[in-house]
PDB file of C-alpha atoms in Angstrom:
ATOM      1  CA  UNK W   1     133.424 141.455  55.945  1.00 29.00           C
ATOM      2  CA  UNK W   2     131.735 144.312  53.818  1.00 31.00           C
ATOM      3  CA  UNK W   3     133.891 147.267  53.766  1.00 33.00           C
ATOM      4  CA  UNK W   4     132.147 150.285  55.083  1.00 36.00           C
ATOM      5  CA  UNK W   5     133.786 154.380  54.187  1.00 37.00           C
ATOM      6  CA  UNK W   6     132.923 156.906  56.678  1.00 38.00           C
ATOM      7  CA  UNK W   7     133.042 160.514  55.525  1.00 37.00           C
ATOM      8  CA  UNK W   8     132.654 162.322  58.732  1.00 37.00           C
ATOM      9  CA  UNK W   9     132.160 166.433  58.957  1.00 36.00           C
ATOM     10  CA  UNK W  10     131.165 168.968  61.370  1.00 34.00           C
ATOM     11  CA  UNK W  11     128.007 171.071  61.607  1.00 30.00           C
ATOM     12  CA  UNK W  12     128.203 173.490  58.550  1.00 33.00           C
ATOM     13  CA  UNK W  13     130.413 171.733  56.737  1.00 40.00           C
ATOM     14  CA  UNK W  14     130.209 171.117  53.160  1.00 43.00           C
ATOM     15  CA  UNK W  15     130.945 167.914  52.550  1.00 43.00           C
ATOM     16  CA  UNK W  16     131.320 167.550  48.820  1.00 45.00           C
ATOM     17  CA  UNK W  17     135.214 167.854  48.381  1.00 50.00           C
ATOM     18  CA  UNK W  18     135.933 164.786  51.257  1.00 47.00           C
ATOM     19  CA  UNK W  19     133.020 162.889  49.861  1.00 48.00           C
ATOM     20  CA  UNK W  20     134.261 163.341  45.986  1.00 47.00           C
ATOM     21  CA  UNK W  21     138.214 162.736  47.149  1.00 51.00           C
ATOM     22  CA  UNK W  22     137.622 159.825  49.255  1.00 47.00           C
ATOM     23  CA  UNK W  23     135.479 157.811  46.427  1.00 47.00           C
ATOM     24  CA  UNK W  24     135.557 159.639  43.312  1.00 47.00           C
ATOM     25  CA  UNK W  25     139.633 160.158  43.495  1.00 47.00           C
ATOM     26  CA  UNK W  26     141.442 157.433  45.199  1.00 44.00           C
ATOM     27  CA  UNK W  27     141.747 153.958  43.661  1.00 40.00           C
ATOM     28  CA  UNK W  28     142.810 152.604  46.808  1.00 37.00           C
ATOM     29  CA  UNK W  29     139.399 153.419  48.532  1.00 37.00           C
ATOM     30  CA  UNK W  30     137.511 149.811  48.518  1.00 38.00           C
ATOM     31  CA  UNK W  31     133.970 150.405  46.496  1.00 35.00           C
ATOM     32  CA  UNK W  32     131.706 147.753  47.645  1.00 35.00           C
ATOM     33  CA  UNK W  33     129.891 147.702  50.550  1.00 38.00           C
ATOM     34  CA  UNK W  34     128.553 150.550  52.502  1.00 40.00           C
ATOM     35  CA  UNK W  35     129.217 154.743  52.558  1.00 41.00           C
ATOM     36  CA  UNK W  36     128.060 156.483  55.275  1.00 42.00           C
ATOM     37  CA  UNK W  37     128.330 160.456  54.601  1.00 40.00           C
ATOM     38  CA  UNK W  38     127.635 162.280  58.050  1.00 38.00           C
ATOM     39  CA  UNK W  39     127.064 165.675  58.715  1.00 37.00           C
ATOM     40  CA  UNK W  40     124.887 168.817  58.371  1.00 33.00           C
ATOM     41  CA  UNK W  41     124.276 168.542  54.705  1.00 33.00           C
ATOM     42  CA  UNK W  42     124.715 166.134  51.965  1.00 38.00           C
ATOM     43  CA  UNK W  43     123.211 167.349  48.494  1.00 42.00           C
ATOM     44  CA  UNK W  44     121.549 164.865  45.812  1.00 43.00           C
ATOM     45  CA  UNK W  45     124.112 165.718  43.603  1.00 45.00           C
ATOM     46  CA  UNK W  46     127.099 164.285  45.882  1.00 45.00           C
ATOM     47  CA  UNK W  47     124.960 160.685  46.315  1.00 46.00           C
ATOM     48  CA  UNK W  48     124.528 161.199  42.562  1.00 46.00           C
ATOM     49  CA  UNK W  49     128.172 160.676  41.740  1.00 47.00           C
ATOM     50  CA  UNK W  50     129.237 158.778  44.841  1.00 48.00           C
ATOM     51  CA  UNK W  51     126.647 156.151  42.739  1.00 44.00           C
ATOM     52  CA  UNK W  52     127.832 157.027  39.599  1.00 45.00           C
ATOM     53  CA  UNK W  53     131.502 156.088  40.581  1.00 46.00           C
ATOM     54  CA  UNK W  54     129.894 152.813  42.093  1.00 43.00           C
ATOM     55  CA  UNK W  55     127.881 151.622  39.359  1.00 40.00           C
ATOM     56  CA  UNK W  56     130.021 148.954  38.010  1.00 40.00           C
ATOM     57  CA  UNK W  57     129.070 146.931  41.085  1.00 42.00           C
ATOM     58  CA  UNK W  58     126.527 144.593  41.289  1.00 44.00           C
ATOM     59  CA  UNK W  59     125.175 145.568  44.404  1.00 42.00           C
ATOM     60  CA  UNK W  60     125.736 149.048  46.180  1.00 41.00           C
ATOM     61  CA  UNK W  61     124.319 150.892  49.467  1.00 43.00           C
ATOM     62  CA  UNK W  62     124.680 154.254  50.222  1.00 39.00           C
ATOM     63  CA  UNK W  63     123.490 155.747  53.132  1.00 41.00           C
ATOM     64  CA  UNK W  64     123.778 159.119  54.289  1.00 38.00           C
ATOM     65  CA  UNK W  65     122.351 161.052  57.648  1.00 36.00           C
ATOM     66  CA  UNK W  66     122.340 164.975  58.801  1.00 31.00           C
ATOM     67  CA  UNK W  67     121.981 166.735  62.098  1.00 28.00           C
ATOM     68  CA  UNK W  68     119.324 165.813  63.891  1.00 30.00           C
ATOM     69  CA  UNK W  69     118.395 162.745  62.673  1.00 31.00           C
ATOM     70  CA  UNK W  70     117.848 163.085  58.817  1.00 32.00           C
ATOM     71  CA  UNK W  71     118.944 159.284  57.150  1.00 33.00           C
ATOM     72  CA  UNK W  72     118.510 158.712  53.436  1.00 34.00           C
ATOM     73  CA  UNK W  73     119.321 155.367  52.422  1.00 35.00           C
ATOM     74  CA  UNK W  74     120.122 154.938  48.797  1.00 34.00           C
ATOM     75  CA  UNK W  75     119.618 151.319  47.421  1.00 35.00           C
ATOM     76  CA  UNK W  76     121.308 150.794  44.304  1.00 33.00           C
ATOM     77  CA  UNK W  77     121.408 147.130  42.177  1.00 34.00           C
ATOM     78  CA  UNK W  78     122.593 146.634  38.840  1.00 36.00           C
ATOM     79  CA  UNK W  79     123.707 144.688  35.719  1.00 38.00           C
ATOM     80  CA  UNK W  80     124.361 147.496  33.719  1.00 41.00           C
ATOM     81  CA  UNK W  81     128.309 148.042  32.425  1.00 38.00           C
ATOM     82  CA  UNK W  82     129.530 151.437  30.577  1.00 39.00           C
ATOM     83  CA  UNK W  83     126.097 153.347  30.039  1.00 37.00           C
ATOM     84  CA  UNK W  84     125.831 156.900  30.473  1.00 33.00           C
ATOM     85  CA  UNK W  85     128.226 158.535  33.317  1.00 33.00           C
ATOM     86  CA  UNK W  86     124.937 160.285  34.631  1.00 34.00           C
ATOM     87  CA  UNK W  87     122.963 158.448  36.636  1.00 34.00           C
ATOM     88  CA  UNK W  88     119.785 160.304  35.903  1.00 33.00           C
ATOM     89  CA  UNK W  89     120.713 159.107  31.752  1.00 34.00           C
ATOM     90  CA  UNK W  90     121.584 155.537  32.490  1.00 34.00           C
ATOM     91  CA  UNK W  91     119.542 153.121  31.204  1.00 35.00           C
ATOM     92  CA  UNK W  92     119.800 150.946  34.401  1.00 38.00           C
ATOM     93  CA  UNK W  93     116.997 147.857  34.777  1.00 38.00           C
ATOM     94  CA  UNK W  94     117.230 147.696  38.722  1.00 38.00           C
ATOM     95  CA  UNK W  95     117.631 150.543  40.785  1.00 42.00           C
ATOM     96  CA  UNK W  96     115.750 152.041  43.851  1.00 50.00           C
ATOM     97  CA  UNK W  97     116.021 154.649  45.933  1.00 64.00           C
ATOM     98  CA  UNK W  98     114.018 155.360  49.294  1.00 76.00           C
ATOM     99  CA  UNK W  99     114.720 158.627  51.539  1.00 82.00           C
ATOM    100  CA  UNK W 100     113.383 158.028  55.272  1.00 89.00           C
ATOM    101  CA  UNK W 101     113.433 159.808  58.617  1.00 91.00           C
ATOM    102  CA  UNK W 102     114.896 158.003  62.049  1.00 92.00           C
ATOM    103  CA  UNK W 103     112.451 159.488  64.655  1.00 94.00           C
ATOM    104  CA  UNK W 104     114.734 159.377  67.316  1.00 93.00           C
ATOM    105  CA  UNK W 105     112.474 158.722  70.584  1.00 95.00           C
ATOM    106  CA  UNK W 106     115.018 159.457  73.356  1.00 93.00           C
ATOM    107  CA  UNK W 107     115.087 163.023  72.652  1.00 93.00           C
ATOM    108  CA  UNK W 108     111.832 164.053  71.341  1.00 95.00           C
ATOM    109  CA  UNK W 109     108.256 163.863  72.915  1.00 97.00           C
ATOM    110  CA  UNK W 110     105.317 161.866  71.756  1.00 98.00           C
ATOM    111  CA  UNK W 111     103.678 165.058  69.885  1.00 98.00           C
ATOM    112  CA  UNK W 112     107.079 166.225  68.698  1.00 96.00           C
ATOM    113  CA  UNK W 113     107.172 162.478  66.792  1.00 97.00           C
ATOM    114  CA  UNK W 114     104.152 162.610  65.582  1.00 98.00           C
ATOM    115  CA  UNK W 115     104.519 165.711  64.251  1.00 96.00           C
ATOM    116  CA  UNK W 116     108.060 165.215  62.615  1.00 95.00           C
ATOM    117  CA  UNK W 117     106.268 161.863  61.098  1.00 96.00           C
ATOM    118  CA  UNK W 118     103.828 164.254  59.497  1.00 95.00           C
ATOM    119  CA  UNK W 119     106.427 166.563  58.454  1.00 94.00           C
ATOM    120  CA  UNK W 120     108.895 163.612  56.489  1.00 93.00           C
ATOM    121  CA  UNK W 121     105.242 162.346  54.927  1.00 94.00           C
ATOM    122  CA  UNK W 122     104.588 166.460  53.482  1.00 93.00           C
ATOM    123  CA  UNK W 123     108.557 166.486  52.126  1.00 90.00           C
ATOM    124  CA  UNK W 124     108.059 163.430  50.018  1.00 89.00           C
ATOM    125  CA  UNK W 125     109.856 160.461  52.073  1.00 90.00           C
ATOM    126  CA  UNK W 126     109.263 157.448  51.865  1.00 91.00           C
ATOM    127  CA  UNK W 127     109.299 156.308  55.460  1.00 92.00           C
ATOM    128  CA  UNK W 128     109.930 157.218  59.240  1.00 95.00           C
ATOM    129  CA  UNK W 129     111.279 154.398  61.660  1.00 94.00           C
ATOM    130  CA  UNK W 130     111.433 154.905  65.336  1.00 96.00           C
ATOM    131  CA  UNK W 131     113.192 153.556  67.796  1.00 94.00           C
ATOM    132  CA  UNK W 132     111.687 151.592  71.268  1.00 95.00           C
ATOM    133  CA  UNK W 133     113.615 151.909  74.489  1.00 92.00           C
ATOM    134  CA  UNK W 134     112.247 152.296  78.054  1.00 95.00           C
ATOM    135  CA  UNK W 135     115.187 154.564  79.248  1.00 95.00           C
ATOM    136  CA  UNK W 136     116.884 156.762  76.695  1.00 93.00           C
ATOM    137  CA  UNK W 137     121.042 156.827  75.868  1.00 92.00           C
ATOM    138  CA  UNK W 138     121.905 159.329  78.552  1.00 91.00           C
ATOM    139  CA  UNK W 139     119.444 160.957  81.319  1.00 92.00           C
ATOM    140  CA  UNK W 140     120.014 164.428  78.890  1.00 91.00           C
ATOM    141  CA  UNK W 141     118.415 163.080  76.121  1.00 93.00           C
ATOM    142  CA  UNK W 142     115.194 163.356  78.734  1.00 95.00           C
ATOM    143  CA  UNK W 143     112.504 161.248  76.647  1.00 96.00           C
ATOM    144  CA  UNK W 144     111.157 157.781  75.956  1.00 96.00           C
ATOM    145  CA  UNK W 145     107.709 157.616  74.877  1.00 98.00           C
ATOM    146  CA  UNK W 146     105.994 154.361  74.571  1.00 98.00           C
ATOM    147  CA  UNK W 147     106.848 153.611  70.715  1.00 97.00           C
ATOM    148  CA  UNK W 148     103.070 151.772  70.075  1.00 98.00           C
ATOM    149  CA  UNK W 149     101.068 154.492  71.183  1.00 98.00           C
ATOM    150  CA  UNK W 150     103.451 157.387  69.273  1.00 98.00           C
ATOM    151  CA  UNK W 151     102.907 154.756  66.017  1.00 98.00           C
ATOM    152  CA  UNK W 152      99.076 154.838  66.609  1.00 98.00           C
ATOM    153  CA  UNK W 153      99.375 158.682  66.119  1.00 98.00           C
ATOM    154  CA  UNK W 154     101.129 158.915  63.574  1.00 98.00           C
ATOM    155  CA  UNK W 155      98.789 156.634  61.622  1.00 98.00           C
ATOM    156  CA  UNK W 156      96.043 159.421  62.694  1.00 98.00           C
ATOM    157  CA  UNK W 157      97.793 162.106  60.840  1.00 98.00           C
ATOM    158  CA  UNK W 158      99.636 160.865  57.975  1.00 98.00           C
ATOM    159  CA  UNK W 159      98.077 158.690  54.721  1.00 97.00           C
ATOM    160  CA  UNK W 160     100.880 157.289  52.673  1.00 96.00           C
ATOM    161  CA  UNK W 161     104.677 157.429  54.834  1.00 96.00           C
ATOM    162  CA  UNK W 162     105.621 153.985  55.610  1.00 96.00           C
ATOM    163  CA  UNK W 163     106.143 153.499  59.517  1.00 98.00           C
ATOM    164  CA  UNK W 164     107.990 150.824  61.566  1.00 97.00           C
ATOM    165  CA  UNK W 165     110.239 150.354  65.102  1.00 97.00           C
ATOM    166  CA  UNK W 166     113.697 150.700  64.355  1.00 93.00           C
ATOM    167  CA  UNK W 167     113.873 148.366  66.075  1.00 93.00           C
ATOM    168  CA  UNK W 168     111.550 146.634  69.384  1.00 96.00           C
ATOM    169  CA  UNK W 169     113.030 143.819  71.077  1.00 96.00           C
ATOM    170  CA  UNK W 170     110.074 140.973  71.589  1.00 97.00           C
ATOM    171  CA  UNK W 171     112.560 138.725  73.818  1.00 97.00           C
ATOM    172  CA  UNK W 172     112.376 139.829  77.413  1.00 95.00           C
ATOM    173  CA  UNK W 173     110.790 143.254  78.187  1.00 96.00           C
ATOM    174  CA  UNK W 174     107.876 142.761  76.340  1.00 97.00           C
ATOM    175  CA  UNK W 175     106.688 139.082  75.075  1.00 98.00           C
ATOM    176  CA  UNK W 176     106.574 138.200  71.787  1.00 98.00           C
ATOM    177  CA  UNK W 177     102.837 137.819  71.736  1.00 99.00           C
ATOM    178  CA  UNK W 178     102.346 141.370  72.977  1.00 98.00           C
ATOM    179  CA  UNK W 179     104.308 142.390  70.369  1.00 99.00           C
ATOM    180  CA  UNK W 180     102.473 140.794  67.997  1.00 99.00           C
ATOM    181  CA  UNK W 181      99.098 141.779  69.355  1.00 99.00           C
ATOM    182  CA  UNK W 182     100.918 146.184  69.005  1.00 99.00           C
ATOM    183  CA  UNK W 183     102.210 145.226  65.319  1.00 99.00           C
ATOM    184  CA  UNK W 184      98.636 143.353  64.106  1.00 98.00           C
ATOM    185  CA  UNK W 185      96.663 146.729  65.596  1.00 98.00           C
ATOM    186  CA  UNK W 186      99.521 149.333  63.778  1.00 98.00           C
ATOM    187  CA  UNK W 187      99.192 147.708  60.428  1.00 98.00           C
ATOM    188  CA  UNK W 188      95.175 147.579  60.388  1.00 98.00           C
ATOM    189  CA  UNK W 189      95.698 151.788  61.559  1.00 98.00           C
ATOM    190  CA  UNK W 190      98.421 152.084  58.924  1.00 98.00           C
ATOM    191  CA  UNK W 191      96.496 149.938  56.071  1.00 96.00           C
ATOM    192  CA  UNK W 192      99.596 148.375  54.832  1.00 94.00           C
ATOM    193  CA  UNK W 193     102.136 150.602  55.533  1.00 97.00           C
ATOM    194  CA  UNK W 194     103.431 149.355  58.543  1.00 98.00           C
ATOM    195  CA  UNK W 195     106.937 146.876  58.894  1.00 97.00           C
ATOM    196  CA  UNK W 196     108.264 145.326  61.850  1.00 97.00           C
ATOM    197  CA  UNK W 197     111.675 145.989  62.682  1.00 96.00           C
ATOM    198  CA  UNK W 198     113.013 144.004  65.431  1.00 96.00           C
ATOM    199  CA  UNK W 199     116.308 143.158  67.621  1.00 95.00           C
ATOM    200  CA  UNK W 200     117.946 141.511  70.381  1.00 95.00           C
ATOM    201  CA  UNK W 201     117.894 144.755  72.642  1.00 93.00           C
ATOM    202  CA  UNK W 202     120.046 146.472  75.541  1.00 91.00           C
ATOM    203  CA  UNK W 203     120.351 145.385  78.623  1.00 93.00           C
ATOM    204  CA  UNK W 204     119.981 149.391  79.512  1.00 90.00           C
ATOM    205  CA  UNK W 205     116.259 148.989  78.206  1.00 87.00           C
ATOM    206  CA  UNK W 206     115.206 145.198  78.652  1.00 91.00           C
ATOM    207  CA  UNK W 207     116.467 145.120  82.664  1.00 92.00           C
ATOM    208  CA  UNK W 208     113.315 147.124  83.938  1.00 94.00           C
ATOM    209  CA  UNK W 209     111.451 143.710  84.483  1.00 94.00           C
ATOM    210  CA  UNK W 210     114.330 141.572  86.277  1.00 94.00           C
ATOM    211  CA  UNK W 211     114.615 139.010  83.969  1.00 90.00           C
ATOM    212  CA  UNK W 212     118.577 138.877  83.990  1.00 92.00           C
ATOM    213  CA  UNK W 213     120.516 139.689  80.704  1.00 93.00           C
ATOM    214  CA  UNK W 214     121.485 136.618  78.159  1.00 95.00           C
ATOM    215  CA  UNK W 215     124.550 136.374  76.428  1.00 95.00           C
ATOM    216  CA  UNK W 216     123.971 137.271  72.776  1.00 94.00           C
ATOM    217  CA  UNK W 217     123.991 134.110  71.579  1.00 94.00           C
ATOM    218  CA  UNK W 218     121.163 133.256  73.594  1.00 97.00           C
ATOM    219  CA  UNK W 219     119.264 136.359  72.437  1.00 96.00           C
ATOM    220  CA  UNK W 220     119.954 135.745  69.036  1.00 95.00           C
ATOM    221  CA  UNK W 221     118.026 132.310  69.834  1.00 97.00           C
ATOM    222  CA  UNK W 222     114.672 133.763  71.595  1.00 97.00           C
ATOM    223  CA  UNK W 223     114.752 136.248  68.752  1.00 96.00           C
ATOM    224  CA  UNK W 224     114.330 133.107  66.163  1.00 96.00           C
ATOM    225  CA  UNK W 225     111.988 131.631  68.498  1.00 98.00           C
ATOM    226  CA  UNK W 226     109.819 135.041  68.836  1.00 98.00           C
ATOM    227  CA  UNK W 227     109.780 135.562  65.267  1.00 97.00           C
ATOM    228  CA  UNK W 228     108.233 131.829  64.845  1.00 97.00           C
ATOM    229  CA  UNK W 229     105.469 132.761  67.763  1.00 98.00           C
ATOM    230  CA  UNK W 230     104.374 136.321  65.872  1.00 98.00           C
ATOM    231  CA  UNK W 231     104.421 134.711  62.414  1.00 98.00           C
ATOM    232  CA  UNK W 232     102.210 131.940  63.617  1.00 98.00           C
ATOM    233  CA  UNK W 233      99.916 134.429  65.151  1.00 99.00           C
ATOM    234  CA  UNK W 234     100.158 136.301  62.446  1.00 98.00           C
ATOM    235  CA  UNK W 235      98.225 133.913  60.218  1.00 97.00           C
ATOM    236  CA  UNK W 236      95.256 134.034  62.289  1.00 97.00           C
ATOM    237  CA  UNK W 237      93.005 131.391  64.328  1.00 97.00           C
ATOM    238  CA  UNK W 238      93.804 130.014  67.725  1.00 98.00           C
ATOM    239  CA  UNK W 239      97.450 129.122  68.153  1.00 98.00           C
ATOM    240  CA  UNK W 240      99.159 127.525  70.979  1.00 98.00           C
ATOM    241  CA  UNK W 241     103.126 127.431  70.713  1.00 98.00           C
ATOM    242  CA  UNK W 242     105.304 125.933  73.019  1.00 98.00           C
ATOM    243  CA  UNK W 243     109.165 126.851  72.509  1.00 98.00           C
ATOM    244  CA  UNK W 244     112.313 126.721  74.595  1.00 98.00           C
ATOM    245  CA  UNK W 245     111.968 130.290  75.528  1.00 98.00           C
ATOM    246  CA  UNK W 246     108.447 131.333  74.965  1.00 98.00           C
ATOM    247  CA  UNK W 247     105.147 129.912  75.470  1.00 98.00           C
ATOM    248  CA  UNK W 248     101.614 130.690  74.054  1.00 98.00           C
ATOM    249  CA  UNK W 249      98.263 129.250  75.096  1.00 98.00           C
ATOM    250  CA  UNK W 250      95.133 129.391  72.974  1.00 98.00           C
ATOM    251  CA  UNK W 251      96.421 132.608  71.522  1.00 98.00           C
ATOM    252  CA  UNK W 252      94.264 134.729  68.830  1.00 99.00           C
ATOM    253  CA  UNK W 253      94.720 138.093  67.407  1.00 99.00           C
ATOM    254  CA  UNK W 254      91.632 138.988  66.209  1.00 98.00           C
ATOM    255  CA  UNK W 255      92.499 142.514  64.381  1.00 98.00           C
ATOM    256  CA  UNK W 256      94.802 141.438  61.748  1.00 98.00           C
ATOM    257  CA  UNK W 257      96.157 143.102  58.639  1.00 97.00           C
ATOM    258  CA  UNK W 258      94.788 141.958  55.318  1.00 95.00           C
ATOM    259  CA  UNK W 259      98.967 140.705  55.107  1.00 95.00           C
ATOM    260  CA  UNK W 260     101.218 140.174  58.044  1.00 96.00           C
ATOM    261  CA  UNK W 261     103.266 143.194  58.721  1.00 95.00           C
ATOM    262  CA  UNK W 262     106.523 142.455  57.111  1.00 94.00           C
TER     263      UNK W 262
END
């Protein structure tokens, strides 16, 4: 199992002293796999030498989020050994890094979505992902929009932010086919910039329709089989598919993507 290091602070906090003792000054912290830095603020220059201390390994991900619902997600893959100790000097051959915004649909309204989509696209990130629930967390958190007409707006206002659900589940509330039919539309609207996240759900959400809640192991199994069914609509033409869990009949999206959404 990947090891995973939390650095956890309150609003206001600065977290640059926990982030820099817990990975830049104990040996005994593991450094591969996963550090998640939460709280208010989190400076470039503390993911610069969390990643610095990290380099040695072949394959490093950082991510990082901030009150409300800021998440940057640093990527980081390399071969290179004893370079440079700055990472903005090193001579590295494979790196990337993507910053992104979580539009959080359970506590924000359609508009407010669209317009913190618009927002992430005029601060430089590279993507928003929103989540797709019919009820939200907790009745406080008062909202849940439907996610495919909130992603058809923000394709009206924005020109070059990558969107996608974070995730939908195409196994019980909504069939696959539908969902493949709401993903085709988004990524003609988006011209490429759409991707399809996708999951096995919540039995808080995927209830509504009385279809009974699987065990996760069977979930895990429509998922496989709903991923087959959008794929295969995906490529176009009239498609029937006929699965354990799912079943299609003469099916044809006719707006499709120049690619399928990925």
């Amino acid at each position: 199992m990947i090891p995973h290091l939390d650095v956890v602070g309150g609003v206001g906090r600065d977290l640059r002293a926990e982030a820099e003792r817990l990975v830049l000054g104990e040996e005994s912290v593991p450094l591969l796999g996963e550090l998640r830095i939460v709280g208010e603020v989190v400076s470039l220059p503390v993911l610069d030498r969390v990643v610095v201390r990290l380099w040695q390994r072949p394959d490093v991900v950082v991510h990082a989020s901030s009150v409300p619902s800021f998440i940057a997600e640093w990527s980081y893959r390399s071969p290179c050994r004893k370079q440079t100790t700055h990472l903005r000097h090193a001579r590295c051959t494979a790196r990337l890094v993507q910053f992104g915004l979580w539009l959080a649909s359970e506590e924000h309204d359609p508009l407010k979505l669209v317009d913190m989509a618009e927002r992430a696209e005029a601060a430089g990130l590279a993507y928003v992902h929103i989540s797709d629930h019919f009820h939200p967390w907790i009745d406080r958190q008062g909202q849940s929009p439907f996610v495919w007409s909130v992603i058809g707006g923000i394709a009206a206002r924005t020109s070059r932010i990558r969107v996608g659900t974070g995730v939908t589940c195409p196994i019980l509330r909504i069939h696959p086919a539908i969902v493949a039919h709401a993903a085709a539309t988004s990524a003609v609207m988006l011209e490429g910039r759409f991707f399809l996240g996708v999951g096995t759900g919540e039995n808080l959400n995927e209830h509504v329709v009385g279809r009974g809640w699987p065990p996760l192991e069977v979930r895990r199994e429509m998922l496989e089989e709903a991923i087959d069914l959008m794929r295969l609509l995906f490529r176009g033409a009239e498609r029937t598919f006929r699965g354990r869990f799912f079943t299609a009949e003469d099916a044809r999206l006719y707006t499709l993507p120049k690619e399928a959404p990925p």
